[in-house]
Amino acid sequence: MTKEISRQYLEIRSLKDIKISKKPDNNLFLNLIDLKDFQLNKFFYKQIGKKYNWKDRLIWTDKNWIDYISNKNLKTFTLKKKNDLAGFFELIIHLDKNEVEIAYFGLLEEYFGKKLGGYLLTEALRLSLNLNNIKRVWCHTCSYDHGHGIKNYLSRGMNIFKTETINF
């Protein structure tokens, strides 16, 4: 059975355009993962993605994951509440285009409804636009993603630059 999916591409081009969502809890910590561990990216992909039909990487071998996280232009950040993992995002830096793609972004389900998504996206945008010579940050979302996802992107100052319908 084929299902139509609506996909929106969003972008932001300036730090001054970010509509900040403040840190809702002092026990939150954002960390860049220095020691790349594919198991962490794989964990978040599976745990967050199972609810939103993220399937393309489910067939990846450990070597595929290692190759992916070995990309020097990939940065993975985790959000922790105290010592517990709460969410993550992956940034792919496209130096040739002076842009950053938010490749994956999400919260573990037990952290929904706690105002963490707005804060996490604010930080992803801020970190991206503070990189040297970055002129644009973009991402995409679709009708399978969390219902508040598109609202969060728009509320942080991102704008839709492309919409498409695909058959899945």
PDB file of N, CA, C and O in Angstrom, residues 7 11 14 45 51 89 109 120 131 138 163:
ATOM      1  N   ARG A   7       6.406  16.527   2.780  1.00  0.00           N
ATOM      2  CA  ARG A   7       7.719  16.858   3.328  1.00  0.00           C
ATOM      3  C   ARG A   7       7.952  18.357   3.163  1.00  0.00           C
ATOM      4  O   ARG A   7       7.698  18.903   2.103  1.00  0.00           O
ATOM      5  N   GLU A  11      14.616  26.505   6.533  1.00  0.00           N
ATOM      6  CA  GLU A  11      15.928  27.112   6.638  1.00  0.00           C
ATOM      7  C   GLU A  11      15.885  28.345   7.528  1.00  0.00           C
ATOM      8  O   GLU A  11      14.810  28.912   7.771  1.00  0.00           O
ATOM      9  N   SER A  14      20.315  33.544   9.713  1.00  0.00           N
ATOM     10  CA  SER A  14      20.998  34.500  10.578  1.00  0.00           C
ATOM     11  C   SER A  14      20.708  34.214  12.048  1.00  0.00           C
ATOM     12  O   SER A  14      19.590  33.839  12.402  1.00  0.00           O
ATOM     13  N   TYR A  45      18.766   6.905  16.711  1.00  0.00           N
ATOM     14  CA  TYR A  45      18.037   6.678  15.463  1.00  0.00           C
ATOM     15  C   TYR A  45      16.923   5.650  15.665  1.00  0.00           C
ATOM     16  O   TYR A  45      15.786   5.866  15.262  1.00  0.00           O
ATOM     17  N   LYS A  51       9.045   5.568  16.296  1.00  0.00           N
ATOM     18  CA  LYS A  51       7.727   6.188  16.366  1.00  0.00           C
ATOM     19  C   LYS A  51       7.375   6.955  15.083  1.00  0.00           C
ATOM     20  O   LYS A  51       6.227   7.243  14.821  1.00  0.00           O
ATOM     21  N   PHE A  89      20.951  15.700  18.352  1.00  0.00           N
ATOM     22  CA  PHE A  89      20.863  16.158  16.968  1.00  0.00           C
ATOM     23  C   PHE A  89      22.194  15.906  16.290  1.00  0.00           C
ATOM     24  O   PHE A  89      23.242  15.848  16.934  1.00  0.00           O
ATOM     25  N   GLU A 109      10.977   9.656  23.975  1.00  0.00           N
ATOM     26  CA  GLU A 109       9.555   9.854  24.267  1.00  0.00           C
ATOM     27  C   GLU A 109       9.268  10.291  25.701  1.00  0.00           C
ATOM     28  O   GLU A 109       8.378  11.102  25.941  1.00  0.00           O
ATOM     29  N   LEU A 120      16.376  22.601  22.580  1.00  0.00           N
ATOM     30  CA  LEU A 120      17.332  21.811  21.807  1.00  0.00           C
ATOM     31  C   LEU A 120      17.487  22.377  20.398  1.00  0.00           C
ATOM     32  O   LEU A 120      18.606  22.493  19.891  1.00  0.00           O
ATOM     33  N   LEU A 131      29.246  28.763  13.519  1.00  0.00           N
ATOM     34  CA  LEU A 131      30.409  28.198  12.836  1.00  0.00           C
ATOM     35  C   LEU A 131      30.915  29.195  11.797  1.00  0.00           C
ATOM     36  O   LEU A 131      30.135  29.951  11.201  1.00  0.00           O
ATOM     37  N   TRP A 138      19.641  24.328   7.462  1.00  0.00           N
ATOM     38  CA  TRP A 138      18.400  23.794   6.922  1.00  0.00           C
ATOM     39  C   TRP A 138      18.145  22.386   7.456  1.00  0.00           C
ATOM     40  O   TRP A 138      19.035  21.724   7.987  1.00  0.00           O
ATOM     41  N   THR A 163       8.264  22.526  -0.399  1.00  0.00           N
ATOM     42  CA  THR A 163       7.314  21.499   0.052  1.00  0.00           C
ATOM     43  C   THR A 163       7.145  20.504  -1.087  1.00  0.00           C
ATOM     44  O   THR A 163       7.131  20.885  -2.267  1.00  0.00           O
TER      45      THR A 163
END
